[in-house]
Amino acid sequence: MPKFVITGGHKLSGEITVKGAKNAALKIIPAALLSEETITIKNLPQIEDIGKSFDLLSDLGAEITLAGDQATINPKNINKIELQAKLADKFRTSVMFVGPMLARFGEVKFPHPGGCVIGAGSRPIDLFLEGFKAFGADVQEESGKYYHVKAEKLHAANFFFPLVSVTVTESLMMTACLIPGRTVLNNCAMEPEIEALAEYLNSQGAKISGAGTPKIIVEGVEKLKAGIFTVMPDRIETGSFAIMAAATRSEIKITNCNPEHILSLLSVFDKTGIAYEKGENWLLIKKNNGYQAYDIRTHEYPGFPTDLQSPYIILMSQAQGTSLIQETIYDRRLIWTDMLSQMGANIVMCDPHRVVVSGPSKLYGKKLMSPDIRAGIALVIAALIAEGTTEIDNIYQIDRGYEKLDERLKNLGAVINRVE
Ligand code: EPU
């Protein structure tokens, strides 16, 4: 299993370019199932989960052509209604294939999806199933491991999300595109990736309004035509690199990004005294000589993203003072902080949803294991600050979200090596 070996203490400088957003690209690939015409995707990040999505789509019968960061998908000959367990149970977003398949074929069989262990149990899919039932589908479960969703005739629905969910909002929005009638989705997530997905589907002929607000209305259409989608810059990469620059007290320019998508983080930078400049598609984090601690509470967009909570804890471990970090979205996203304590950080876990971080702490290199994508990038940032050498195992988890991270960080002057 490859690992990162990182020697800390080196100042970073220069420019880093943000790749296409993982969480936008992962929805566009299953969206291809809604049409019989070829779609083109540009600015695709080259990361593990994208490869897995293509494997799944290709197994269903789609023809996929890849060239660098561009892909074309011809879904015309898709002829299967079953997501193979050995492909689908490896990543959470395999569940995003279900809605479009149900809308196109009226039937889908699929296993419980895999993915990061950051939520309750194996991360529930109950809300997806509730949504499919609201569209008139019958859902049969085999002890929560395998599902069979089938409908004689799907109908439009009026659905209220009991909790705000990004992927379920996207899934039901996609499914409703091909269901006759007017579907109204209430209490929707408002992430920019949802708006981008809706804009794209509309460009293919869908009739979606309100995406990016809590109420989305979809008027079903008979079919969707060909389309071209350019994946937006990854806002979590942008935020991770901004935190990395600030925590290592380096000056770094982050390019090909949209600073408007991380205003929650930048407003916290304003409070802590971390200086930055920004333009339409770039962000310059200025070198600092120290900054203050500040409390955060994760929240659905446009609040502070749970996906930046782990890197933020590293930032606070280097701040002056004490901060309270509250994780409100996932049940198990603070457990990894134990590894940071082993490196020398002063962190007290109050309960599974809250930690108190006191800084600044000197960090020391250790042998660690990356538990999930975001804790993984946080450990990389900690290793860049730490005295000595850190080994991070299980970097497969980091590769799932950050394309060629080692090469890109080397360009900034980091001493990081991938050891097979
Ligand atoms: N939930 C349920 N039932 C469901 C679905 C979700 O109880 O059927 C719960 C989850 O367990 C969680 C809460 O709802 O407690 C909210 O999770 P949500 O469904 O919004 O998360 P998601 O849609 O599965 C997306 C991103 C995550 C990101 C969250 C929150 C994708 C592919 N994933 O997940 O990204 O953390 O929204 O913003 O879009 C990551 O990139 O590292 C990552 C985990």
Short mmCIF file of N, CA and C and ligand atoms in Angstrom, two decimals, residues 22-23 26-27 92-93 118 123-128 163-168 191 306-307 329-330 333 373-374, ligand 1:
data_model
loop_
_atom_site.label_atom_id
_atom_site.label_comp_id
_atom_site.label_asym_id
_atom_site.label_seq_id
_atom_site.Cartn_x
_atom_site.Cartn_y
_atom_site.Cartn_z
N LYS A 22 -14.46 17.29 -7.25
CA LYS A 22 -14.84 15.88 -7.10
C LYS A 22 -16.35 15.74 -6.96
N ASN A 23 -16.93 16.52 -6.06
CA ASN A 23 -18.34 16.32 -5.74
C ASN A 23 -19.30 16.88 -6.79
N LEU A 26 -18.62 13.73 -9.73
CA LEU A 26 -19.20 12.43 -9.37
C LEU A 26 -20.70 12.34 -9.63
N LYS A 27 -21.36 13.49 -9.86
CA LYS A 27 -22.80 13.47 -10.14
C LYS A 27 -23.06 13.55 -11.64
N ARG A 92 -19.25 5.56 -2.14
CA ARG A 92 -20.56 6.05 -1.72
C ARG A 92 -21.41 6.54 -2.90
N THR A 93 -20.77 7.22 -3.87
CA THR A 93 -21.59 7.84 -4.91
C THR A 93 -22.09 6.85 -5.96
N ILE A 118 -17.44 8.02 7.99
CA ILE A 118 -17.49 9.26 8.75
C ILE A 118 -18.87 9.51 9.32
N ARG A 123 -23.10 4.67 6.79
CA ARG A 123 -23.73 5.82 6.14
C ARG A 123 -25.03 5.39 5.47
N PRO A 124 -26.13 5.81 6.06
CA PRO A 124 -27.44 5.36 5.60
C PRO A 124 -27.82 5.89 4.22
N ILE A 125 -28.75 5.17 3.56
CA ILE A 125 -29.30 5.66 2.28
C ILE A 125 -30.83 5.73 2.38
N ASP A 126 -31.33 5.75 3.63
CA ASP A 126 -32.79 5.73 3.85
C ASP A 126 -33.52 6.86 3.12
N LEU A 127 -32.89 8.04 3.05
CA LEU A 127 -33.57 9.18 2.41
C LEU A 127 -33.69 9.00 0.90
N PHE A 128 -32.68 8.37 0.30
CA PHE A 128 -32.79 8.06 -1.14
C PHE A 128 -34.00 7.17 -1.35
N LEU A 163 -33.97 15.89 6.66
CA LEU A 163 -32.71 16.57 6.94
C LEU A 163 -32.06 16.96 5.63
N VAL A 164 -31.24 17.99 5.69
CA VAL A 164 -30.68 18.53 4.45
C VAL A 164 -29.56 17.61 3.95
N SER A 165 -29.71 17.11 2.74
CA SER A 165 -28.71 16.20 2.20
C SER A 165 -28.33 16.60 0.77
N VAL A 166 -27.04 16.69 0.54
CA VAL A 166 -26.54 17.11 -0.76
C VAL A 166 -26.87 16.07 -1.83
N THR A 167 -26.42 14.83 -1.59
CA THR A 167 -26.57 13.82 -2.65
C THR A 167 -28.03 13.42 -2.86
N VAL A 168 -28.83 13.42 -1.78
CA VAL A 168 -30.23 13.03 -1.98
C VAL A 168 -30.95 14.12 -2.77
N GLU A 191 -25.78 23.57 -2.07
CA GLU A 191 -24.39 23.61 -2.51
C GLU A 191 -24.27 24.07 -3.96
N THR A 306 -18.37 20.90 6.46
CA THR A 306 -17.81 19.79 7.24
C THR A 306 -16.51 19.28 6.59
N ASP A 307 -16.43 19.38 5.25
CA ASP A 307 -15.24 18.86 4.56
C ASP A 307 -13.99 19.70 4.83
N ILE A 329 -22.60 17.62 11.09
CA ILE A 329 -23.15 16.82 9.98
C ILE A 329 -22.92 15.32 10.19
N TYR A 330 -21.69 14.97 10.56
CA TYR A 330 -21.33 13.54 10.69
C TYR A 330 -21.02 13.16 12.13
N ARG A 333 -16.61 12.18 12.54
CA ARG A 333 -15.61 12.94 11.80
C ARG A 333 -14.60 13.65 12.70
N ILE A 373 -10.69 11.02 3.35
CA ILE A 373 -10.08 12.01 2.46
C ILE A 373 -9.67 13.28 3.22
N ARG A 374 -10.61 13.83 3.97
CA ARG A 374 -10.37 15.15 4.57
C ARG A 374 -9.46 15.08 5.78
N1 EPU B 1 -28.01 10.96 5.60
C1 EPU B 1 -28.98 10.12 6.05
N2 EPU B 1 -29.66 9.35 5.14
C2 EPU B 1 -29.40 9.39 3.82
C3 EPU B 1 -28.40 10.28 3.36
C4 EPU B 1 -27.73 11.05 4.28
O1 EPU B 1 -29.23 10.02 7.24
O2 EPU B 1 -30.05 8.67 3.05
C5 EPU B 1 -27.29 11.78 6.57
C6 EPU B 1 -25.79 11.56 6.55
O3 EPU B 1 -25.40 10.42 7.28
C7 EPU B 1 -25.29 12.86 7.17
C8 EPU B 1 -26.33 13.86 6.71
O4 EPU B 1 -27.42 13.12 6.19
O5 EPU B 1 -25.32 12.75 8.56
C9 EPU B 1 -25.90 14.82 5.65
O6 EPU B 1 -25.13 14.15 4.70
P1 EPU B 1 -25.34 14.38 3.14
O7 EPU B 1 -26.33 13.40 2.64
O8 EPU B 1 -25.54 15.83 2.86
O9 EPU B 1 -23.93 13.98 2.65
P2 EPU B 1 -23.67 13.40 1.28
O10 EPU B 1 -24.63 13.98 0.33
O11 EPU B 1 -23.57 11.92 1.40
C10 EPU B 1 -21.99 15.21 0.36
C11 EPU B 1 -20.55 15.18 -0.02
C12 EPU B 1 -19.70 14.99 1.22
C13 EPU B 1 -19.98 16.16 2.16
C14 EPU B 1 -21.48 16.23 2.45
C15 EPU B 1 -21.87 17.41 3.31
C16 EPU B 1 -20.64 14.16 -2.19
C17 EPU B 1 -20.28 13.00 -3.03
N3 EPU B 1 -20.33 14.05 -0.91
O12 EPU B 1 -22.22 13.95 0.99
O13 EPU B 1 -18.35 15.03 0.79
O14 EPU B 1 -19.28 15.97 3.34
O15 EPU B 1 -22.24 16.28 1.24
O16 EPU B 1 -21.52 18.58 2.68
O17 EPU B 1 -21.16 15.14 -2.68
C18 EPU B 1 -16.06 14.57 0.95
O18 EPU B 1 -15.93 15.15 -0.14
O19 EPU B 1 -15.08 14.25 1.68
C19 EPU B 1 -17.41 14.26 1.43
C20 EPU B 1 -17.64 13.38 2.40
#
